Amino acid sequence: MKFFSRLSIQSKLMLMLLAVSIASILVISYVGYTSGKEVILDNIHGQITELRNSRARQVQSYFNYVKNHAITLAEDPTVIEAMKSFTDSFNQLENEEVTTSMTSEIWLFYEKYFIPRLQINVDGNPTISRYFPEDKISRYLQYYYLVKNPYDLENKKLLDMAKDGSEYSKIHQKFNSFFRSITTRFDYNNLFLVDSETGNIVYSVHKDTGFATSLKSGHYSNSGAADLFETLQNNRERGAFDVIDFRAFRPSYGQPVAFIGSPIFQKSNLIGILLLQLPVDEINRIMTGNFQWKKDGLGKTGETILVGSDYFMRSQSRFLVEKPEQYFKELEKQNISERTIERIKANNSPILLQKITTNSIKKALDGEEGLDILDDYRGVPSLVAYAPLKLADSLDWMILSKIYVSEAFEPIQIFGKRVLVTSAILVPIVTIFSLVLSRRLVMPIYRLISGAKK
């Protein structure tokens, strides 16, 4: 106070003006930063939540679409005719001869093509005898449609008619192009027609080691396809539908496969089951925005993923696609086994291989929906919008959209720096202005005082 009392009138006035001006600048800056931060934060929260909701709607819409398509196909007269014709001609093959030479060639096919690819995705050492078809009809059809098929492994479906002269092959020639067209146009990986009584796969578009085997008693009777077959076989209601979650399917070399299905009726009689193998690629396309994360406003680190009730991923990881080397290094840091990492590399996918047990997934599994700052599956603090996603009675998934906190809050940091820089620029300008203004205000007073003294 003594110091302030000794100051001249000009100095006191200058300090008062300066203090008022700086205080005003700080208050305005604080209010502007706080309100601006809230607006930006609301926009970020709204964007990440809306993206989660949008992706959830797209996935639900896709499953509703394939559900209706499966039911419609099962009621199509052509499909009903094909189901009946394939079943009858399939059973007629019981009298066909399967020679020792044919059996040996099938064995060599399994040894050369099937087992080596299967070993990539399964633990242990799978043996041929574990998967070799025991039934005569299975061996007969696999010989002509797998072993003697002139097309490569990925294009066995192009063979319309085997050169065996059987009634079955005539039926196959009649319907194969029709079913192949369905899988191509609607992007299904495969289509099965299954005898409702025996569980025999009497027809499939893509020919693999599951073709002509039984889902009821064969080597694949413990598969997801077999479980779905049993469910629909027991249902026996026209227009029924069900879906089975992704599980490793040995005929597809142990890769993750999901199936949807619907029963096929001829009048009031259940004659078969239609199974459609869902494409992983279509779900990935939806979840990744066709791999256009930045265009969806997810910046450099944002992504939307699906997780099953077993905590394993059901969709592709952005970091595996864009930064695979960094992705695998982080997996190693998380003590994920070398075998699992090898399988992720081989399949270029973490589906059913990478487990996520973060708090956001646990909350979604408990039926909660929310937005929070939590560690993601790579251990990085992220802004996460999570929610449960129920697609069918037997299909409970979780969906979450996330982006690194460092990137999500970057606009706030930039805004804060701009406010700080602006304030830093204004303070010296106001200081100079206060000096000039105080001098102009005080000079007339000094003149009056000087004149009075004279």
CSV table of C-alpha atoms in Angstrom, one decimal:
chain,number,residue,atom,x,y,z
A,1,MET,CA,0.0,0.0,0.0
A,2,LYS,CA,2.9,2.3,0.8
A,3,PHE,CA,4.4,1.6,-2.6
A,4,PHE,CA,1.1,2.4,-4.3
A,5,SER,CA,0.7,5.7,-2.3
A,6,ARG,CA,4.1,6.9,-3.5
A,7,LEU,CA,3.2,6.4,-7.1
A,8,SER,CA,2.2,9.4,-9.3
A,9,ILE,CA,-1.3,9.9,-10.4
A,10,GLN,CA,-0.4,8.8,-13.9
A,11,SER,CA,1.2,5.6,-12.7
A,12,LYS,CA,-1.8,4.8,-10.5
A,13,LEU,CA,-4.2,5.4,-13.3
A,14,MET,CA,-2.1,3.3,-15.7
A,15,LEU,CA,-2.0,0.4,-13.3
A,16,MET,CA,-5.7,0.5,-12.7
A,17,LEU,CA,-6.5,0.5,-16.4
A,18,LEU,CA,-4.0,-2.2,-17.0
A,19,ALA,CA,-5.3,-4.4,-14.2
A,20,VAL,CA,-8.9,-4.0,-15.4
A,21,SER,CA,-7.9,-4.7,-19.0
A,22,ILE,CA,-5.8,-7.8,-18.2
A,23,ALA,CA,-8.5,-9.1,-15.9
A,24,SER,CA,-11.1,-8.7,-18.6
A,25,ILE,CA,-9.0,-10.5,-21.1
A,26,LEU,CA,-8.4,-13.4,-18.7
A,27,VAL,CA,-12.1,-13.7,-17.8
A,28,ILE,CA,-13.2,-13.5,-21.5
A,29,SER,CA,-10.5,-16.1,-22.4
A,30,TYR,CA,-11.5,-18.5,-19.7
A,31,VAL,CA,-15.2,-18.2,-20.5
A,32,GLY,CA,-14.5,-18.6,-24.2
A,33,TYR,CA,-12.2,-21.6,-23.6
A,34,THR,CA,-14.7,-23.3,-21.3
A,35,SER,CA,-17.7,-22.8,-23.5
A,36,GLY,CA,-15.6,-23.7,-26.6
A,37,LYS,CA,-14.3,-26.9,-24.9
A,38,GLU,CA,-17.8,-28.0,-24.0
A,39,VAL,CA,-19.0,-27.5,-27.6
A,40,ILE,CA,-16.1,-29.4,-29.1
A,41,LEU,CA,-16.5,-32.2,-26.4
A,42,ASP,CA,-20.2,-32.5,-27.2
A,43,ASN,CA,-19.4,-32.8,-30.9
A,44,ILE,CA,-16.8,-35.5,-30.3
A,45,HIS,CA,-19.1,-37.4,-28.0
A,46,GLY,CA,-22.0,-37.1,-30.4
A,47,GLN,CA,-19.9,-38.2,-33.4
A,48,ILE,CA,-18.5,-41.3,-31.7
A,49,THR,CA,-21.9,-42.3,-30.3
A,50,GLU,CA,-23.7,-41.7,-33.6
A,51,LEU,CA,-21.1,-43.7,-35.5
A,52,ARG,CA,-21.7,-46.6,-33.0
A,53,ASN,CA,-25.5,-46.4,-33.5
A,54,SER,CA,-25.1,-46.1,-37.3
A,55,ARG,CA,-22.9,-49.2,-37.5
A,56,ALA,CA,-25.3,-51.1,-35.2
A,57,ARG,CA,-28.3,-50.2,-37.5
A,58,GLN,CA,-26.3,-51.3,-40.5
A,59,VAL,CA,-25.4,-54.7,-39.0
A,60,GLN,CA,-29.0,-55.2,-37.8
A,61,SER,CA,-30.3,-54.3,-41.3
A,62,TYR,CA,-27.9,-56.8,-42.9
A,63,PHE,CA,-29.0,-59.6,-40.7
A,64,ASN,CA,-32.6,-58.8,-41.3
A,65,TYR,CA,-31.9,-58.9,-45.0
A,66,VAL,CA,-30.2,-62.3,-45.0
A,67,LYS,CA,-32.9,-63.6,-42.7
A,68,ASN,CA,-35.7,-62.6,-45.1
A,69,HIS,CA,-33.6,-63.8,-48.0
A,70,ALA,CA,-33.0,-67.3,-46.5
A,71,ILE,CA,-36.7,-67.7,-45.7
A,72,THR,CA,-37.7,-66.6,-49.2
A,73,LEU,CA,-35.2,-69.0,-50.8
A,74,ALA,CA,-36.4,-71.9,-48.7
A,75,GLU,CA,-39.9,-71.2,-50.0
A,76,ASP,CA,-38.8,-70.8,-53.7
A,77,PRO,CA,-40.3,-73.6,-56.0
A,78,THR,CA,-37.0,-74.1,-57.7
A,79,VAL,CA,-35.2,-74.6,-54.3
A,80,ILE,CA,-37.9,-77.1,-53.2
A,81,GLU,CA,-37.6,-79.0,-56.5
A,82,ALA,CA,-33.9,-79.1,-56.2
A,83,MET,CA,-34.0,-80.3,-52.6
A,84,LYS,CA,-36.3,-83.2,-53.5
A,85,SER,CA,-34.3,-84.1,-56.7
A,86,PHE,CA,-30.9,-84.0,-55.0
A,87,THR,CA,-32.0,-86.1,-52.1
A,88,ASP,CA,-33.5,-88.8,-54.3
A,89,SER,CA,-30.6,-88.9,-56.7
A,90,PHE,CA,-28.1,-88.8,-53.7
A,91,ASN,CA,-29.6,-91.9,-52.2
A,92,GLN,CA,-29.5,-93.7,-55.5
A,93,LEU,CA,-25.7,-93.6,-55.4
A,94,GLU,CA,-25.6,-96.2,-52.7
A,95,ASN,CA,-25.3,-98.8,-55.5
A,96,GLU,CA,-22.4,-97.1,-57.2
A,97,GLU,CA,-18.9,-98.7,-56.9
A,98,VAL,CA,-16.1,-97.0,-55.1
A,99,THR,CA,-12.9,-98.7,-56.1
A,100,THR,CA,-9.6,-99.0,-54.1
A,101,SER,CA,-8.0,-96.8,-56.6
A,102,MET,CA,-10.7,-94.1,-56.1
A,103,THR,CA,-10.2,-94.3,-52.4
A,104,SER,CA,-6.5,-93.9,-52.7
A,105,GLU,CA,-6.8,-90.8,-54.9
A,106,ILE,CA,-9.2,-89.2,-52.4
A,107,TRP,CA,-6.7,-90.0,-49.6
A,108,LEU,CA,-3.9,-88.3,-51.6
A,109,PHE,CA,-6.2,-85.2,-52.2
A,110,TYR,CA,-6.7,-84.8,-48.4
A,111,GLU,CA,-3.0,-85.3,-47.8
A,112,LYS,CA,-1.9,-82.8,-50.4
A,113,TYR,CA,-4.5,-80.1,-50.2
A,114,PHE,CA,-6.7,-80.3,-47.1
A,115,ILE,CA,-4.5,-81.2,-44.2
A,116,PRO,CA,-1.7,-78.7,-44.9
A,117,ARG,CA,-4.2,-75.8,-45.0
A,118,LEU,CA,-6.1,-77.1,-42.0
A,119,GLN,CA,-2.9,-77.2,-40.0
A,120,ILE,CA,-2.6,-73.4,-40.2
A,121,ASN,CA,-5.7,-72.9,-38.2
A,122,VAL,CA,-6.0,-75.8,-35.8
A,123,ASP,CA,-3.8,-76.9,-32.9
A,124,GLY,CA,-2.0,-80.2,-32.8
A,125,ASN,CA,-1.4,-82.4,-35.8
A,126,PRO,CA,-4.7,-83.2,-37.7
A,127,THR,CA,-4.7,-86.6,-39.4
A,128,ILE,CA,-6.4,-87.6,-42.6
A,129,SER,CA,-8.2,-90.5,-40.9
A,130,ARG,CA,-9.9,-88.0,-38.6
A,131,TYR,CA,-11.6,-86.3,-41.6
A,132,PHE,CA,-11.6,-89.0,-44.3
A,133,PRO,CA,-15.2,-89.8,-45.5
A,134,GLU,CA,-16.4,-93.2,-44.3
A,135,ASP,CA,-19.6,-93.4,-46.2
A,136,LYS,CA,-19.6,-94.9,-49.8
A,137,ILE,CA,-21.7,-92.0,-51.3
A,138,SER,CA,-19.5,-89.4,-49.7
A,139,ARG,CA,-16.4,-91.0,-51.2
A,140,TYR,CA,-18.1,-91.4,-54.6
A,141,LEU,CA,-19.2,-87.7,-54.8
A,142,GLN,CA,-16.0,-86.3,-53.4
A,143,TYR,CA,-14.0,-88.3,-55.9
A,144,TYR,CA,-15.9,-86.9,-58.9
A,145,TYR,CA,-16.5,-83.4,-57.6
A,146,LEU,CA,-13.3,-82.8,-55.7
A,147,VAL,CA,-10.5,-85.1,-56.9
A,148,LYS,CA,-11.5,-85.3,-60.5
A,149,ASN,CA,-12.8,-81.8,-60.7
A,150,PRO,CA,-10.5,-80.0,-63.2
A,151,TYR,CA,-10.8,-76.6,-61.5
A,152,ASP,CA,-8.5,-75.4,-58.7
A,153,LEU,CA,-9.5,-75.5,-55.0
A,154,GLU,CA,-11.2,-72.1,-55.0
A,155,ASN,CA,-13.2,-72.8,-58.2
A,156,LYS,CA,-14.6,-76.3,-57.8
A,157,LYS,CA,-18.0,-74.7,-57.9
A,158,LEU,CA,-17.6,-74.1,-61.7
A,159,LEU,CA,-18.0,-77.8,-62.5
A,160,ASP,CA,-21.6,-78.3,-63.5
A,161,MET,CA,-21.6,-82.0,-64.4
A,162,ALA,CA,-19.1,-84.7,-63.4
A,163,LYS,CA,-18.4,-87.4,-66.0
A,164,ASP,CA,-19.8,-90.3,-64.0
A,165,GLY,CA,-23.1,-90.7,-65.9
A,166,SER,CA,-25.2,-90.7,-62.7
A,167,GLU,CA,-28.7,-89.2,-62.3
A,168,TYR,CA,-27.2,-87.1,-59.5
A,169,SER,CA,-24.8,-85.4,-62.0
A,170,LYS,CA,-27.7,-84.7,-64.3
A,171,ILE,CA,-29.6,-83.0,-61.4
A,172,HIS,CA,-26.4,-81.2,-60.5
A,173,GLN,CA,-26.0,-79.8,-64.0
A,174,LYS,CA,-29.6,-78.6,-63.9
A,175,PHE,CA,-29.4,-76.6,-60.7
A,176,ASN,CA,-25.7,-75.8,-60.1
A,177,SER,CA,-25.6,-72.6,-62.2
A,178,PHE,CA,-28.8,-71.3,-60.4
A,179,PHE,CA,-27.3,-71.8,-56.9
A,180,ARG,CA,-23.9,-70.6,-58.0
A,181,SER,CA,-25.5,-67.4,-59.2
A,182,ILE,CA,-27.2,-66.9,-55.9
A,183,THR,CA,-24.0,-67.1,-53.9
A,184,THR,CA,-22.2,-64.8,-56.3
A,185,ARG,CA,-24.9,-62.1,-56.5
A,186,PHE,CA,-25.6,-62.1,-52.8
A,187,ASP,CA,-22.1,-62.7,-51.7
A,188,TYR,CA,-22.5,-65.8,-49.7
A,189,ASN,CA,-19.5,-68.0,-49.2
A,190,ASN,CA,-21.5,-71.2,-49.7
A,191,LEU,CA,-25.0,-72.7,-49.8
A,192,PHE,CA,-25.9,-76.1,-48.5
A,193,LEU,CA,-29.0,-78.3,-49.1
A,194,VAL,CA,-29.3,-80.8,-46.3
A,195,ASP,CA,-31.5,-83.8,-46.1
A,196,SER,CA,-33.8,-83.2,-43.1
A,197,GLU,CA,-33.8,-86.9,-42.0
A,198,THR,CA,-30.2,-88.0,-42.5
A,199,GLY,CA,-28.3,-84.7,-42.2
A,200,ASN,CA,-26.6,-85.5,-45.5
A,201,ILE,CA,-25.3,-82.4,-47.3
A,202,VAL,CA,-26.8,-83.5,-50.6
A,203,TYR,CA,-25.6,-80.4,-52.4
A,204,SER,CA,-23.2,-77.5,-51.8
A,205,VAL,CA,-22.1,-74.7,-54.2
A,206,HIS,CA,-18.5,-74.7,-53.1
A,207,LYS,CA,-17.2,-78.2,-53.0
A,208,ASP,CA,-15.0,-78.9,-49.9
A,209,THR,CA,-14.5,-81.9,-47.6
A,210,GLY,CA,-17.9,-81.3,-46.0
A,211,PHE,CA,-19.7,-82.0,-49.3
A,212,ALA,CA,-21.7,-85.2,-49.3
A,213,THR,CA,-21.0,-85.9,-45.5
A,214,SER,CA,-23.6,-86.0,-42.8
A,215,LEU,CA,-24.1,-83.2,-40.2
A,216,LYS,CA,-25.9,-85.7,-38.1
A,217,SER,CA,-23.3,-88.5,-37.8
A,218,GLY,CA,-20.3,-87.5,-39.9
A,219,HIS,CA,-16.9,-86.0,-39.0
A,220,TYR,CA,-18.5,-82.5,-38.8
A,221,SER,CA,-21.5,-83.4,-36.6
A,222,ASN,CA,-20.0,-81.1,-33.8
A,223,SER,CA,-19.7,-78.0,-36.1
A,224,GLY,CA,-21.8,-74.9,-36.0
A,225,ALA,CA,-23.5,-76.0,-39.2
A,226,ALA,CA,-24.6,-79.2,-37.5
A,227,ASP,CA,-25.9,-77.3,-34.5
A,228,LEU,CA,-28.0,-75.0,-36.7
A,229,PHE,CA,-29.2,-78.0,-38.7
A,230,GLU,CA,-30.4,-79.7,-35.5
A,231,THR,CA,-32.2,-76.6,-34.3
A,232,LEU,CA,-34.1,-76.1,-37.5
A,233,GLN,CA,-34.8,-79.9,-37.8
A,234,ASN,CA,-36.4,-79.8,-34.4
A,235,ASN,CA,-38.3,-76.6,-35.1
A,236,ARG,CA,-40.4,-77.9,-38.1
A,237,GLU,CA,-42.2,-74.6,-38.6
A,238,ARG,CA,-42.6,-73.1,-42.1
A,239,GLY,CA,-40.8,-69.7,-42.3
A,240,ALA,CA,-38.6,-70.5,-39.3
A,241,PHE,CA,-35.1,-69.0,-39.2
A,242,ASP,CA,-32.0,-69.2,-37.1
A,243,VAL,CA,-28.4,-68.2,-37.1
A,244,ILE,CA,-25.2,-69.7,-35.6
A,245,ASP,CA,-22.4,-67.5,-34.4
A,246,PHE,CA,-18.9,-67.6,-35.9
A,247,ARG,CA,-17.1,-70.8,-35.1
A,248,ALA,CA,-14.1,-72.6,-36.6
A,249,PHE,CA,-15.4,-74.8,-39.5
A,250,ARG,CA,-13.0,-77.6,-40.5
A,251,PRO,CA,-14.2,-78.0,-44.1
A,252,SER,CA,-13.2,-74.3,-44.5
A,253,TYR,CA,-9.8,-75.2,-43.2
A,254,GLY,CA,-10.7,-74.1,-39.6
A,255,GLN,CA,-11.5,-70.5,-40.5
A,256,PRO,CA,-14.3,-68.7,-38.7
A,257,VAL,CA,-17.7,-69.3,-40.3
A,258,ALA,CA,-21.2,-68.2,-39.4
A,259,PHE,CA,-24.4,-69.8,-40.8
A,260,ILE,CA,-28.0,-68.8,-41.3
A,261,GLY,CA,-30.7,-71.3,-42.2
A,262,SER,CA,-34.4,-72.0,-42.9
A,263,PRO,CA,-36.3,-75.2,-43.3
A,264,ILE,CA,-37.6,-76.4,-46.7
A,265,PHE,CA,-41.1,-77.7,-46.9
A,266,GLN,CA,-42.9,-79.6,-49.7
A,267,LYS,CA,-46.5,-78.9,-48.9
A,268,SER,CA,-46.7,-79.8,-45.2
A,269,ASN,CA,-43.6,-82.1,-45.2
A,270,LEU,CA,-40.2,-81.0,-44.0
A,271,ILE,CA,-37.8,-82.3,-46.7
A,272,GLY,CA,-34.6,-80.3,-46.1
A,273,ILE,CA,-32.7,-77.5,-44.5
A,274,LEU,CA,-31.2,-74.6,-46.4
A,275,LEU,CA,-27.9,-73.3,-44.9
A,276,LEU,CA,-26.2,-70.1,-46.1
A,277,GLN,CA,-22.6,-69.5,-45.1
A,278,LEU,CA,-22.2,-65.8,-44.2
A,279,PRO,CA,-19.3,-63.8,-45.6
A,280,VAL,CA,-16.9,-62.3,-43.1
A,281,ASP,CA,-16.0,-59.7,-45.7
A,282,GLU,CA,-19.5,-58.2,-45.8
A,283,ILE,CA,-19.5,-57.6,-42.0
A,284,ASN,CA,-16.0,-56.2,-42.2
A,285,ARG,CA,-17.1,-53.8,-45.0
A,286,ILE,CA,-19.9,-52.5,-42.8
A,287,MET,CA,-17.8,-52.1,-39.7
A,288,THR,CA,-14.9,-50.4,-41.4
A,289,GLY,CA,-16.9,-48.2,-43.7
A,290,ASN,CA,-15.4,-50.1,-46.6
A,291,PHE,CA,-12.0,-49.5,-45.0
A,292,GLN,CA,-12.5,-45.7,-45.2
A,293,TRP,CA,-12.0,-44.8,-41.5
A,294,LYS,CA,-10.8,-41.2,-42.1
A,295,LYS,CA,-13.8,-40.4,-44.3
A,296,ASP,CA,-16.1,-41.6,-41.5
A,297,GLY,CA,-14.5,-39.0,-39.2
A,298,LEU,CA,-12.4,-41.5,-37.3
A,299,GLY,CA,-9.1,-39.8,-37.9
A,300,LYS,CA,-5.9,-41.8,-37.5
A,301,THR,CA,-6.9,-44.1,-34.6
A,302,GLY,CA,-10.7,-44.5,-34.6
A,303,GLU,CA,-12.5,-47.7,-35.4
A,304,THR,CA,-15.7,-49.6,-34.8
A,305,ILE,CA,-15.6,-53.3,-33.9
A,306,LEU,CA,-17.8,-56.2,-33.0
A,307,VAL,CA,-17.1,-58.5,-30.1
A,308,GLY,CA,-18.9,-61.8,-29.2
A,309,SER,CA,-20.2,-62.9,-25.9
A,310,ASP,CA,-17.0,-65.0,-25.6
A,311,TYR,CA,-15.0,-61.8,-25.7
A,312,PHE,CA,-13.4,-62.6,-29.1
A,313,MET,CA,-13.5,-60.2,-32.0
A,314,ARG,CA,-16.0,-60.6,-34.7
A,315,SER,CA,-14.7,-58.0,-37.1
A,316,GLN,CA,-11.4,-56.7,-38.6
A,317,SER,CA,-8.9,-54.5,-36.7
A,318,ARG,CA,-8.0,-51.2,-38.3
A,319,PHE,CA,-4.4,-51.5,-37.0
A,320,LEU,CA,-3.9,-54.9,-38.6
A,321,VAL,CA,-4.9,-53.4,-41.9
A,322,GLU,CA,-3.0,-50.2,-41.8
A,323,LYS,CA,-0.1,-50.9,-39.4
A,324,PRO,CA,0.5,-54.6,-39.3
A,325,GLU,CA,4.0,-54.5,-38.0
A,326,GLN,CA,3.1,-52.3,-35.1
A,327,TYR,CA,0.0,-54.3,-34.4
A,328,PHE,CA,1.9,-57.6,-34.0
A,329,LYS,CA,4.5,-56.0,-31.8
A,330,GLU,CA,1.8,-54.8,-29.5
A,331,LEU,CA,0.3,-58.3,-29.5
A,332,GLU,CA,3.6,-59.7,-28.4
A,333,LYS,CA,3.7,-57.2,-25.5
A,334,GLN,CA,0.3,-58.4,-24.4
A,335,ASN,CA,1.8,-61.9,-24.0
A,336,ILE,CA,-0.4,-63.4,-26.7
A,337,SER,CA,0.9,-66.7,-27.8
A,338,GLU,CA,3.1,-67.1,-30.9
A,339,ARG,CA,0.7,-69.7,-32.3
A,340,THR,CA,-2.2,-67.2,-32.1
A,341,ILE,CA,-0.2,-64.5,-33.7
A,342,GLU,CA,0.8,-66.9,-36.5
A,343,ARG,CA,-2.8,-67.7,-37.2
A,344,ILE,CA,-3.8,-64.0,-37.2
A,345,LYS,CA,-1.1,-63.4,-39.8
A,346,ALA,CA,-2.1,-66.4,-41.9
A,347,ASN,CA,-5.8,-65.4,-42.0
A,348,ASN,CA,-5.1,-61.6,-41.9
A,349,SER,CA,-7.9,-61.4,-39.4
A,350,PRO,CA,-8.3,-61.4,-35.6
A,351,ILE,CA,-11.8,-62.9,-35.7
A,352,LEU,CA,-12.1,-65.6,-33.0
A,353,LEU,CA,-8.4,-65.2,-32.3
A,354,GLN,CA,-8.0,-61.9,-30.4
A,355,LYS,CA,-9.8,-61.6,-27.1
A,356,ILE,CA,-10.9,-58.3,-25.6
A,357,THR,CA,-11.7,-58.1,-21.9
A,358,THR,CA,-11.8,-54.4,-21.4
A,359,ASN,CA,-14.3,-52.7,-19.1
A,360,SER,CA,-16.3,-51.4,-22.0
A,361,ILE,CA,-16.9,-54.9,-23.3
A,362,LYS,CA,-17.8,-56.1,-19.8
A,363,LYS,CA,-20.3,-53.3,-19.4
A,364,ALA,CA,-21.9,-54.0,-22.8
A,365,LEU,CA,-22.1,-57.7,-22.0
A,366,ASP,CA,-24.1,-56.7,-18.9
A,367,GLY,CA,-26.5,-54.9,-21.1
A,368,GLU,CA,-25.2,-51.4,-20.4
A,369,GLU,CA,-24.9,-48.7,-23.1
A,370,GLY,CA,-22.6,-45.7,-22.5
A,371,LEU,CA,-19.6,-43.4,-23.3
A,372,ASP,CA,-16.5,-43.4,-21.3
A,373,ILE,CA,-12.7,-43.0,-21.3
A,374,LEU,CA,-11.3,-46.5,-21.0
A,375,ASP,CA,-8.3,-48.5,-22.1
A,376,ASP,CA,-8.9,-50.1,-25.5
A,377,TYR,CA,-7.9,-53.7,-26.5
A,378,ARG,CA,-4.3,-52.4,-27.1
A,379,GLY,CA,-4.1,-50.8,-23.7
A,380,VAL,CA,-4.3,-47.2,-25.0
A,381,PRO,CA,-6.6,-44.7,-23.2
A,382,SER,CA,-9.5,-44.2,-25.6
A,383,LEU,CA,-12.9,-42.5,-25.8
A,384,VAL,CA,-15.2,-45.5,-26.2
A,385,ALA,CA,-18.9,-45.6,-27.0
A,386,TYR,CA,-20.2,-49.1,-26.2
A,387,ALA,CA,-23.5,-51.0,-26.4
A,388,PRO,CA,-25.0,-54.5,-26.6
A,389,LEU,CA,-26.1,-55.7,-30.0
A,390,LYS,CA,-28.6,-58.5,-30.1
A,391,LEU,CA,-29.1,-59.9,-33.6
A,392,ALA,CA,-30.9,-63.1,-32.9
A,393,ASP,CA,-32.0,-65.3,-30.0
A,394,SER,CA,-28.7,-67.1,-30.2
A,395,LEU,CA,-26.5,-64.2,-31.2
A,396,ASP,CA,-25.5,-61.7,-28.6
A,397,TRP,CA,-22.7,-59.4,-29.7
A,398,MET,CA,-21.3,-56.1,-28.4
A,399,ILE,CA,-20.5,-53.1,-30.6
A,400,LEU,CA,-18.1,-50.3,-29.7
A,401,SER,CA,-16.7,-47.2,-31.5
A,402,LYS,CA,-13.5,-45.8,-30.1
A,403,ILE,CA,-10.8,-43.3,-30.8
A,404,TYR,CA,-7.6,-42.5,-28.9
A,405,VAL,CA,-8.1,-39.8,-26.2
A,406,SER,CA,-5.0,-38.0,-27.5
A,407,GLU,CA,-6.6,-37.7,-30.9
A,408,ALA,CA,-10.1,-37.1,-29.7
A,409,PHE,CA,-9.2,-34.2,-27.5
A,410,GLU,CA,-6.6,-32.8,-29.9
A,411,PRO,CA,-9.1,-30.1,-31.2
A,412,ILE,CA,-9.6,-28.9,-27.6
A,413,GLN,CA,-5.8,-28.7,-27.1
A,414,ILE,CA,-5.5,-26.7,-30.3
A,415,PHE,CA,-8.3,-24.4,-29.3
A,416,GLY,CA,-6.7,-23.9,-25.8
A,417,LYS,CA,-3.4,-23.0,-27.4
A,418,ARG,CA,-5.1,-20.5,-29.7
A,419,VAL,CA,-6.8,-18.9,-26.7
A,420,LEU,CA,-3.5,-18.7,-24.8
A,421,VAL,CA,-1.6,-17.3,-27.8
A,422,THR,CA,-4.4,-14.7,-28.4
A,423,SER,CA,-4.3,-13.7,-24.7
A,424,ALA,CA,-0.5,-13.4,-24.8
A,425,ILE,CA,-0.7,-11.1,-27.8
A,426,LEU,CA,-3.5,-9.0,-26.3
A,427,VAL,CA,-1.8,-8.3,-23.0
A,428,PRO,CA,1.2,-6.3,-24.3
A,429,ILE,CA,-1.1,-4.5,-26.8
A,430,VAL,CA,-3.4,-3.5,-23.9
A,431,THR,CA,-0.4,-2.5,-21.8
A,432,ILE,CA,0.8,-0.1,-24.4
A,433,PHE,CA,-2.7,1.2,-25.0
A,434,SER,CA,-3.1,1.7,-21.2
A,435,LEU,CA,0.1,3.7,-21.0
A,436,VAL,CA,-0.9,6.0,-23.9
A,437,LEU,CA,-4.4,6.4,-22.6
A,438,SER,CA,-3.3,7.1,-19.0
A,439,ARG,CA,-0.9,9.7,-20.2
A,440,ARG,CA,-3.6,11.5,-22.2
A,441,LEU,CA,-6.0,11.4,-19.3
A,442,VAL,CA,-3.5,12.7,-16.8
A,443,MET,CA,-1.7,15.5,-18.9
A,444,PRO,CA,-4.6,18.0,-18.6
A,445,ILE,CA,-4.7,17.4,-14.8
A,446,TYR,CA,-0.9,18.1,-14.6
A,447,ARG,CA,-1.4,21.3,-16.6
A,448,LEU,CA,-4.2,22.5,-14.2
A,449,ILE,CA,-2.0,21.8,-11.2
A,450,SER,CA,1.0,23.6,-12.8
A,451,GLY,CA,-1.2,26.6,-13.6
A,452,ALA,CA,-2.6,26.7,-10.1
A,453,LYS,CA,0.9,26.7,-8.6
A,454,LYS,CA,2.0,29.7,-10.7
